[in-house]
PDB file of C-alpha atoms in Angstrom:
ATOM      1  CA  UNK A   1      63.620  65.790  -4.483  1.00 65.00           C
ATOM      2  CA  UNK A   2      61.398  65.154  -1.457  1.00 68.00           C
ATOM      3  CA  UNK A   3      59.938  68.665  -1.519  1.00 72.00           C
ATOM      4  CA  UNK A   4      59.523  68.569  -5.301  1.00 79.00           C
ATOM      5  CA  UNK A   5      57.576  65.314  -5.090  1.00 77.00           C
ATOM      6  CA  UNK A   6      55.366  66.703  -2.324  1.00 78.00           C
ATOM      7  CA  UNK A   7      54.563  69.884  -4.248  1.00 82.00           C
ATOM      8  CA  UNK A   8      54.010  68.002  -7.508  1.00 80.00           C
ATOM      9  CA  UNK A   9      51.507  65.704  -5.833  1.00 79.00           C
ATOM     10  CA  UNK A  10      49.624  68.638  -4.315  1.00 84.00           C
ATOM     11  CA  UNK A  11      49.082  69.821  -7.886  1.00 86.00           C
ATOM     12  CA  UNK A  12      48.431  66.497  -9.590  1.00 85.00           C
ATOM     13  CA  UNK A  13      45.900  64.910  -7.247  1.00 93.00           C
ATOM     14  CA  UNK A  14      42.462  64.855  -8.910  1.00 94.00           C
ATOM     15  CA  UNK A  15      40.559  67.517  -6.969  1.00 95.00           C
ATOM     16  CA  UNK A  16      43.500  69.944  -6.934  1.00 95.00           C
ATOM     17  CA  UNK A  17      43.951  69.415 -10.666  1.00 95.00           C
ATOM     18  CA  UNK A  18      40.265  70.110 -11.295  1.00 97.00           C
ATOM     19  CA  UNK A  19      40.484  73.358  -9.312  1.00 97.00           C
ATOM     20  CA  UNK A  20      43.564  74.510 -11.238  1.00 96.00           C
ATOM     21  CA  UNK A  21      41.943  73.611 -14.545  1.00 96.00           C
ATOM     22  CA  UNK A  22      38.835  75.616 -13.665  1.00 97.00           C
ATOM     23  CA  UNK A  23      40.991  78.620 -12.737  1.00 97.00           C
ATOM     24  CA  UNK A  24      42.936  78.257 -15.993  1.00 97.00           C
ATOM     25  CA  UNK A  25      39.714  78.020 -17.978  1.00 97.00           C
ATOM     26  CA  UNK A  26      38.273  81.139 -16.379  1.00 97.00           C
ATOM     27  CA  UNK A  27      41.517  83.052 -16.977  1.00 97.00           C
ATOM     28  CA  UNK A  28      41.547  81.963 -20.608  1.00 97.00           C
ATOM     29  CA  UNK A  29      37.995  83.236 -21.070  1.00 95.00           C
ATOM     30  CA  UNK A  30      38.909  86.456 -19.305  1.00 94.00           C
ATOM     31  CA  UNK A  31      41.723  86.918 -21.823  1.00 95.00           C
ATOM     32  CA  UNK A  32      39.326  86.469 -24.700  1.00 94.00           C
ATOM     33  CA  UNK A  33      40.234  82.848 -25.450  1.00 95.00           C
ATOM     34  CA  UNK A  34      36.651  81.673 -25.183  1.00 93.00           C
ATOM     35  CA  UNK A  35      37.030  78.407 -27.090  1.00 95.00           C
ATOM     36  CA  UNK A  36      40.131  77.330 -25.163  1.00 95.00           C
ATOM     37  CA  UNK A  37      38.616  78.404 -21.855  1.00 96.00           C
ATOM     38  CA  UNK A  38      35.399  76.522 -22.518  1.00 96.00           C
ATOM     39  CA  UNK A  39      37.320  73.391 -23.491  1.00 97.00           C
ATOM     40  CA  UNK A  40      39.404  73.487 -20.310  1.00 97.00           C
ATOM     41  CA  UNK A  41      36.320  73.993 -18.126  1.00 97.00           C
ATOM     42  CA  UNK A  42      34.471  71.135 -19.833  1.00 97.00           C
ATOM     43  CA  UNK A  43      37.489  68.848 -19.317  1.00 97.00           C
ATOM     44  CA  UNK A  44      37.709  69.862 -15.657  1.00 97.00           C
ATOM     45  CA  UNK A  45      34.000  69.188 -15.166  1.00 97.00           C
ATOM     46  CA  UNK A  46      34.258  65.742 -16.753  1.00 97.00           C
ATOM     47  CA  UNK A  47      37.280  64.936 -14.593  1.00 97.00           C
ATOM     48  CA  UNK A  48      35.350  65.980 -11.495  1.00 97.00           C
ATOM     49  CA  UNK A  49      32.354  63.864 -12.526  1.00 98.00           C
ATOM     50  CA  UNK A  50      34.504  60.777 -13.109  1.00 98.00           C
ATOM     51  CA  UNK A  51      36.279  61.301  -9.783  1.00 97.00           C
ATOM     52  CA  UNK A  52      33.128  61.768  -7.708  1.00 98.00           C
ATOM     53  CA  UNK A  53      30.447  59.724  -9.443  1.00 98.00           C
ATOM     54  CA  UNK A  54      32.056  56.674 -11.003  1.00 98.00           C
ATOM     55  CA  UNK A  55      33.846  53.596  -9.678  1.00 98.00           C
ATOM     56  CA  UNK A  56      36.981  54.386 -11.694  1.00 98.00           C
ATOM     57  CA  UNK A  57      38.985  55.001  -8.516  1.00 98.00           C
ATOM     58  CA  UNK A  58      37.949  51.652  -7.037  1.00 98.00           C
ATOM     59  CA  UNK A  59      38.827  49.806 -10.233  1.00 98.00           C
ATOM     60  CA  UNK A  60      42.212  51.516 -10.581  1.00 98.00           C
ATOM     61  CA  UNK A  61      43.029  50.777  -6.948  1.00 98.00           C
ATOM     62  CA  UNK A  62      41.792  47.197  -7.219  1.00 98.00           C
ATOM     63  CA  UNK A  63      44.221  46.490 -10.063  1.00 98.00           C
ATOM     64  CA  UNK A  64      47.051  47.547  -7.749  1.00 98.00           C
ATOM     65  CA  UNK A  65      45.755  45.513  -4.815  1.00 98.00           C
ATOM     66  CA  UNK A  66      45.401  42.350  -6.904  1.00 97.00           C
ATOM     67  CA  UNK A  67      48.965  42.498  -8.231  1.00 97.00           C
ATOM     68  CA  UNK A  68      50.527  40.755  -5.219  1.00 96.00           C
ATOM     69  CA  UNK A  69      48.017  38.427  -3.537  1.00 91.00           C
ATOM     70  CA  UNK A  70      48.888  37.134  -0.097  1.00 82.00           C
ATOM     71  CA  UNK A  71      50.065  33.569  -0.536  1.00 73.00           C
ATOM     72  CA  UNK A  72      49.569  30.632   1.797  1.00 69.00           C
ATOM     73  CA  UNK A  73      50.892  28.990   3.890  1.00 64.00           C
ATOM     74  CA  UNK A  74      50.943  31.519   6.731  1.00 67.00           C
ATOM     75  CA  UNK A  75      54.179  33.330   7.436  1.00 65.00           C
ATOM     76  CA  UNK A  76      55.912  31.300  10.140  1.00 73.00           C
ATOM     77  CA  UNK A  77      59.581  30.803  10.844  1.00 75.00           C
ATOM     78  CA  UNK A  78      60.515  34.165   9.332  1.00 83.00           C
ATOM     79  CA  UNK A  79      63.735  35.842  10.441  1.00 89.00           C
ATOM     80  CA  UNK A  80      62.806  39.351   9.400  1.00 95.00           C
ATOM     81  CA  UNK A  81      59.622  41.384   8.972  1.00 96.00           C
ATOM     82  CA  UNK A  82      59.883  44.752   7.238  1.00 98.00           C
ATOM     83  CA  UNK A  83      57.047  47.164   7.978  1.00 98.00           C
ATOM     84  CA  UNK A  84      56.760  50.362   5.941  1.00 98.00           C
ATOM     85  CA  UNK A  85      55.578  53.446   7.801  1.00 95.00           C
ATOM     86  CA  UNK A  86      52.783  55.841   6.992  1.00 93.00           C
ATOM     87  CA  UNK A  87      50.289  54.403   9.482  1.00 95.00           C
ATOM     88  CA  UNK A  88      50.445  56.832  12.407  1.00 95.00           C
ATOM     89  CA  UNK A  89      48.901  60.296  12.753  1.00 94.00           C
ATOM     90  CA  UNK A  90      52.161  61.775  13.974  1.00 91.00           C
ATOM     91  CA  UNK A  91      50.945  65.380  14.080  1.00 91.00           C
ATOM     92  CA  UNK A  92      47.977  64.380  16.243  1.00 93.00           C
ATOM     93  CA  UNK A  93      50.222  62.255  18.467  1.00 93.00           C
ATOM     94  CA  UNK A  94      52.556  65.210  18.972  1.00 90.00           C
ATOM     95  CA  UNK A  95      49.643  67.409  20.022  1.00 92.00           C
ATOM     96  CA  UNK A  96      47.589  64.964  22.087  1.00 94.00           C
ATOM     97  CA  UNK A  97      49.902  62.097  23.027  1.00 91.00           C
ATOM     98  CA  UNK A  98      48.994  58.440  22.911  1.00 92.00           C
ATOM     99  CA  UNK A  99      48.905  56.463  19.673  1.00 94.00           C
ATOM    100  CA  UNK A 100      46.658  57.329  16.730  1.00 95.00           C
ATOM    101  CA  UNK A 101      46.459  55.142  13.635  1.00 96.00           C
ATOM    102  CA  UNK A 102      45.285  56.349  10.248  1.00 96.00           C
ATOM    103  CA  UNK A 103      43.644  54.308   7.482  1.00 95.00           C
ATOM    104  CA  UNK A 104      46.917  52.462   6.840  1.00 96.00           C
ATOM    105  CA  UNK A 105      47.023  51.282  10.455  1.00 97.00           C
ATOM    106  CA  UNK A 106      46.442  47.691   9.314  1.00 97.00           C
ATOM    107  CA  UNK A 107      50.153  47.593   8.454  1.00 97.00           C
ATOM    108  CA  UNK A 108      51.046  47.659  12.137  1.00 97.00           C
ATOM    109  CA  UNK A 109      48.104  45.563  13.304  1.00 97.00           C
ATOM    110  CA  UNK A 110      49.252  42.870  10.874  1.00 95.00           C
ATOM    111  CA  UNK A 111      52.820  43.315  12.079  1.00 96.00           C
ATOM    112  CA  UNK A 112      51.744  42.573  15.659  1.00 97.00           C
ATOM    113  CA  UNK A 113      50.084  39.344  14.506  1.00 94.00           C
ATOM    114  CA  UNK A 114      53.150  38.328  12.491  1.00 94.00           C
ATOM    115  CA  UNK A 115      55.480  39.193  15.381  1.00 95.00           C
ATOM    116  CA  UNK A 116      53.532  36.932  17.728  1.00 94.00           C
ATOM    117  CA  UNK A 117      53.469  34.094  15.191  1.00 91.00           C
ATOM    118  CA  UNK A 118      57.220  34.503  14.581  1.00 93.00           C
ATOM    119  CA  UNK A 119      58.731  35.120  18.027  1.00 93.00           C
ATOM    120  CA  UNK A 120      62.316  34.955  16.756  1.00 92.00           C
ATOM    121  CA  UNK A 121      61.858  37.392  13.866  1.00 94.00           C
ATOM    122  CA  UNK A 122      63.372  40.863  13.902  1.00 96.00           C
ATOM    123  CA  UNK A 123      61.016  43.743  13.098  1.00 97.00           C
ATOM    124  CA  UNK A 124      62.488  46.407  10.851  1.00 98.00           C
ATOM    125  CA  UNK A 125      60.297  49.524  10.915  1.00 97.00           C
ATOM    126  CA  UNK A 126      61.062  51.945   8.110  1.00 97.00           C
ATOM    127  CA  UNK A 127      59.533  55.395   8.276  1.00 93.00           C
ATOM    128  CA  UNK A 128      60.572  58.902   9.239  1.00 90.00           C
ATOM    129  CA  UNK A 129      58.731  62.205   9.355  1.00 83.00           C
ATOM    130  CA  UNK A 130      57.249  62.812   5.912  1.00 71.00           C
ATOM    131  CA  UNK A 131      55.771  66.218   6.748  1.00 73.00           C
ATOM    132  CA  UNK A 132      56.908  69.470   5.185  1.00 66.00           C
ATOM    133  CA  UNK A 133      58.102  70.788   8.542  1.00 65.00           C
ATOM    134  CA  UNK A 134      59.979  67.692   9.676  1.00 67.00           C
ATOM    135  CA  UNK A 135      58.946  68.564  13.220  1.00 73.00           C
ATOM    136  CA  UNK A 136      57.317  65.287  14.247  1.00 78.00           C
ATOM    137  CA  UNK A 137      58.339  61.788  15.219  1.00 84.00           C
ATOM    138  CA  UNK A 138      58.383  59.291  12.390  1.00 88.00           C
ATOM    139  CA  UNK A 139      56.617  55.939  12.429  1.00 92.00           C
ATOM    140  CA  UNK A 140      59.799  54.096  13.403  1.00 92.00           C
ATOM    141  CA  UNK A 141      60.016  56.072  16.637  1.00 90.00           C
ATOM    142  CA  UNK A 142      56.313  55.721  17.485  1.00 94.00           C
ATOM    143  CA  UNK A 143      56.432  51.990  16.694  1.00 95.00           C
ATOM    144  CA  UNK A 144      58.541  51.254  19.772  1.00 94.00           C
ATOM    145  CA  UNK A 145      55.737  52.453  22.036  1.00 94.00           C
ATOM    146  CA  UNK A 146      53.097  50.761  19.860  1.00 96.00           C
ATOM    147  CA  UNK A 147      54.671  47.298  19.887  1.00 96.00           C
ATOM    148  CA  UNK A 148      55.585  47.584  23.552  1.00 95.00           C
ATOM    149  CA  UNK A 149      51.925  48.082  24.452  1.00 95.00           C
ATOM    150  CA  UNK A 150      51.117  44.785  22.749  1.00 95.00           C
ATOM    151  CA  UNK A 151      53.769  42.902  24.693  1.00 95.00           C
ATOM    152  CA  UNK A 152      56.257  42.646  21.820  1.00 96.00           C
ATOM    153  CA  UNK A 153      59.857  42.765  23.026  1.00 95.00           C
ATOM    154  CA  UNK A 154      61.162  46.082  21.715  1.00 94.00           C
ATOM    155  CA  UNK A 155      64.672  44.634  21.580  1.00 95.00           C
ATOM    156  CA  UNK A 156      63.475  42.847  18.444  1.00 96.00           C
ATOM    157  CA  UNK A 157      62.920  46.176  16.706  1.00 97.00           C
ATOM    158  CA  UNK A 158      65.277  47.750  14.202  1.00 97.00           C
ATOM    159  CA  UNK A 159      64.335  51.386  13.652  1.00 96.00           C
ATOM    160  CA  UNK A 160      64.963  53.099  10.333  1.00 96.00           C
ATOM    161  CA  UNK A 161      63.693  56.564  11.076  1.00 93.00           C
ATOM    162  CA  UNK A 162      65.065  58.777   8.312  1.00 93.00           C
ATOM    163  CA  UNK A 163      62.996  57.707   5.285  1.00 94.00           C
ATOM    164  CA  UNK A 164      60.414  60.156   3.948  1.00 92.00           C
ATOM    165  CA  UNK A 165      59.514  58.395   0.699  1.00 93.00           C
ATOM    166  CA  UNK A 166      59.127  54.802  -0.468  1.00 95.00           C
ATOM    167  CA  UNK A 167      62.342  55.128  -2.439  1.00 95.00           C
ATOM    168  CA  UNK A 168      64.183  56.098   0.741  1.00 95.00           C
ATOM    169  CA  UNK A 169      62.464  53.223   2.586  1.00 96.00           C
ATOM    170  CA  UNK A 170      63.977  50.748   0.133  1.00 97.00           C
ATOM    171  CA  UNK A 171      67.439  52.305  -0.033  1.00 96.00           C
ATOM    172  CA  UNK A 172      67.870  52.730   3.722  1.00 97.00           C
ATOM    173  CA  UNK A 173      66.387  49.338   4.551  1.00 97.00           C
ATOM    174  CA  UNK A 174      68.707  47.620   2.066  1.00 97.00           C
ATOM    175  CA  UNK A 175      71.704  49.062   3.902  1.00 97.00           C
ATOM    176  CA  UNK A 176      70.409  47.881   7.279  1.00 97.00           C
ATOM    177  CA  UNK A 177      69.634  44.371   6.010  1.00 96.00           C
ATOM    178  CA  UNK A 178      73.169  44.065   4.662  1.00 95.00           C
ATOM    179  CA  UNK A 179      74.628  45.308   7.942  1.00 96.00           C
ATOM    180  CA  UNK A 180      72.506  42.968  10.067  1.00 95.00           C
ATOM    181  CA  UNK A 181      72.925  39.971   7.779  1.00 94.00           C
ATOM    182  CA  UNK A 182      69.176  39.572   7.224  1.00 93.00           C
ATOM    183  CA  UNK A 183      67.551  38.370   4.009  1.00 89.00           C
ATOM    184  CA  UNK A 184      64.358  36.812   2.587  1.00 84.00           C
ATOM    185  CA  UNK A 185      62.211  39.095   4.691  1.00 93.00           C
ATOM    186  CA  UNK A 186      58.473  39.595   4.724  1.00 95.00           C
ATOM    187  CA  UNK A 187      57.430  43.014   3.426  1.00 97.00           C
ATOM    188  CA  UNK A 188      54.321  44.426   5.080  1.00 97.00           C
ATOM    189  CA  UNK A 189      52.599  47.400   3.497  1.00 98.00           C
ATOM    190  CA  UNK A 190      49.238  48.382   2.029  1.00 98.00           C
ATOM    191  CA  UNK A 191      48.142  46.121  -0.830  1.00 98.00           C
ATOM    192  CA  UNK A 192      47.844  49.027  -3.285  1.00 98.00           C
ATOM    193  CA  UNK A 193      51.327  50.200  -2.318  1.00 98.00           C
ATOM    194  CA  UNK A 194      52.967  46.801  -2.718  1.00 98.00           C
ATOM    195  CA  UNK A 195      53.811  46.995  -6.474  1.00 98.00           C
ATOM    196  CA  UNK A 196      55.770  50.219  -6.045  1.00 98.00           C
ATOM    197  CA  UNK A 197      57.477  48.993  -2.878  1.00 98.00           C
ATOM    198  CA  UNK A 198      58.483  45.625  -4.350  1.00 98.00           C
ATOM    199  CA  UNK A 199      59.794  47.291  -7.503  1.00 98.00           C
ATOM    200  CA  UNK A 200      62.026  49.596  -5.469  1.00 98.00           C
ATOM    201  CA  UNK A 201      63.333  46.822  -3.225  1.00 97.00           C
ATOM    202  CA  UNK A 202      64.136  44.637  -6.238  1.00 97.00           C
ATOM    203  CA  UNK A 203      66.055  47.496  -7.821  1.00 97.00           C
ATOM    204  CA  UNK A 204      68.120  47.610  -4.625  1.00 95.00           C
ATOM    205  CA  UNK A 205      68.820  43.891  -4.973  1.00 95.00           C
ATOM    206  CA  UNK A 206      66.603  42.975  -2.021  1.00 95.00           C
ATOM    207  CA  UNK A 207      64.225  40.049  -2.480  1.00 92.00           C
ATOM    208  CA  UNK A 208      61.197  40.206  -0.200  1.00 94.00           C
ATOM    209  CA  UNK A 209      58.104  38.122   0.339  1.00 93.00           C
ATOM    210  CA  UNK A 210      55.121  40.443  -0.148  1.00 95.00           C
ATOM    211  CA  UNK A 211      52.617  40.407   2.691  1.00 96.00           C
ATOM    212  CA  UNK A 212      49.919  42.908   1.653  1.00 97.00           C
ATOM    213  CA  UNK A 213      47.349  44.320   4.051  1.00 97.00           C
ATOM    214  CA  UNK A 214      45.110  47.399   4.338  1.00 97.00           C
ATOM    215  CA  UNK A 215      42.837  46.529   1.414  1.00 97.00           C
ATOM    216  CA  UNK A 216      40.544  49.369   0.324  1.00 97.00           C
ATOM    217  CA  UNK A 217      38.467  47.504  -2.306  1.00 97.00           C
ATOM    218  CA  UNK A 218      36.363  44.347  -2.297  1.00 95.00           C
ATOM    219  CA  UNK A 219      38.114  42.773  -5.264  1.00 95.00           C
ATOM    220  CA  UNK A 220      34.803  42.741  -7.144  1.00 96.00           C
ATOM    221  CA  UNK A 221      34.619  46.360  -8.322  1.00 95.00           C
ATOM    222  CA  UNK A 222      33.406  46.982 -11.867  1.00 97.00           C
ATOM    223  CA  UNK A 223      33.533  50.195 -13.867  1.00 97.00           C
ATOM    224  CA  UNK A 224      30.260  52.113 -13.690  1.00 97.00           C
ATOM    225  CA  UNK A 225      28.374  55.036 -12.188  1.00 98.00           C
ATOM    226  CA  UNK A 226      28.106  55.460  -8.431  1.00 97.00           C
ATOM    227  CA  UNK A 227      26.199  58.416  -6.970  1.00 97.00           C
ATOM    228  CA  UNK A 228      26.033  57.006  -3.430  1.00 97.00           C
ATOM    229  CA  UNK A 229      29.485  57.851  -2.053  1.00 97.00           C
ATOM    230  CA  UNK A 230      31.202  60.773  -3.825  1.00 97.00           C
ATOM    231  CA  UNK A 231      33.585  61.481  -0.933  1.00 97.00           C
ATOM    232  CA  UNK A 232      34.806  57.880  -0.834  1.00 97.00           C
ATOM    233  CA  UNK A 233      35.067  57.742  -4.617  1.00 98.00           C
ATOM    234  CA  UNK A 234      37.241  60.860  -4.545  1.00 97.00           C
ATOM    235  CA  UNK A 235      39.425  59.352  -1.818  1.00 97.00           C
ATOM    236  CA  UNK A 236      39.916  56.096  -3.720  1.00 98.00           C
ATOM    237  CA  UNK A 237      40.650  57.980  -6.942  1.00 97.00           C
ATOM    238  CA  UNK A 238      43.248  60.099  -5.172  1.00 97.00           C
ATOM    239  CA  UNK A 239      44.974  57.072  -3.638  1.00 97.00           C
ATOM    240  CA  UNK A 240      44.981  55.217  -6.963  1.00 97.00           C
ATOM    241  CA  UNK A 241      46.262  58.237  -8.884  1.00 96.00           C
ATOM    242  CA  UNK A 242      49.114  58.719  -6.427  1.00 96.00           C
ATOM    243  CA  UNK A 243      50.263  55.123  -6.793  1.00 97.00           C
ATOM    244  CA  UNK A 244      50.024  55.035 -10.586  1.00 97.00           C
ATOM    245  CA  UNK A 245      51.859  58.354 -10.889  1.00 95.00           C
ATOM    246  CA  UNK A 246      54.493  57.018  -8.482  1.00 95.00           C
ATOM    247  CA  UNK A 247      54.935  53.810 -10.497  1.00 97.00           C
ATOM    248  CA  UNK A 248      55.460  55.692 -13.743  1.00 96.00           C
ATOM    249  CA  UNK A 249      57.687  58.349 -12.176  1.00 94.00           C
ATOM    250  CA  UNK A 250      59.979  55.854 -10.448  1.00 95.00           C
ATOM    251  CA  UNK A 251      60.320  53.827 -13.626  1.00 97.00           C
ATOM    252  CA  UNK A 252      61.187  56.891 -15.726  1.00 96.00           C
ATOM    253  CA  UNK A 253      63.708  57.919 -13.054  1.00 95.00           C
ATOM    254  CA  UNK A 254      65.375  54.497 -13.292  1.00 96.00           C
ATOM    255  CA  UNK A 255      64.461  53.459  -9.754  1.00 96.00           C
ATOM    256  CA  UNK A 256      62.515  50.353 -10.793  1.00 97.00           C
ATOM    257  CA  UNK A 257      63.017  47.749 -13.513  1.00 96.00           C
ATOM    258  CA  UNK A 258      59.465  47.960 -14.841  1.00 97.00           C
ATOM    259  CA  UNK A 259      56.410  50.201 -14.606  1.00 97.00           C
ATOM    260  CA  UNK A 260      54.200  47.578 -12.969  1.00 97.00           C
ATOM    261  CA  UNK A 261      56.209  44.942 -11.033  1.00 96.00           C
ATOM    262  CA  UNK A 262      54.700  41.519 -10.560  1.00 90.00           C
TER     263      UNK A 262
END
């Protein structure tokens, strides 16, 4: 299932899909199906335009980020903080050493802040090697070095280092929480990823307090044209598409109670 999901996403992400549609359109025209080929190419071109030169990606991502706002008061007195992986550049770390964070690095920066504000809380880090090769350390393993450098007692850490997907994060974490007798935990992950994560945890019977971070939008995005940042628009569209596809797929597979948890 892991490999299938990886391959499916390689095909379904916007720019890959546009490329495949263009190839299909050209093949159709080559086979004498001019009308069909032209229609496919026009659709691919429109998809590319929307992806690169509109704010559709920002708006779609913003809807996800706004689903679980961070509530006050601040998180103090917590017994457990769950941090979902996906924030370290594990391939780069393997080649160069040290610690390298990617765009989701706010998950672990926020976790350091929460750990200092809640000195008695356990930190459950869920994240294995999600690469095709499986040849690198997962986030759970790297996290021990990361937190240690910030003066966080690594004895507080609980490492769940086998998960490769969000579904596995939830399932494996649920088992550890039951074993350790921990409940009512904070869940730290990217704001756009929170709906899918919460839905999966709820399906496992685990109630968590969402603590979103790593916001990618301002919260004020409106649908319109934007010719100033095509690369960023494509990136936001890709991230949004992945989450929405994941929400629908997990619901259809019976892994969540609803398409868009709230």
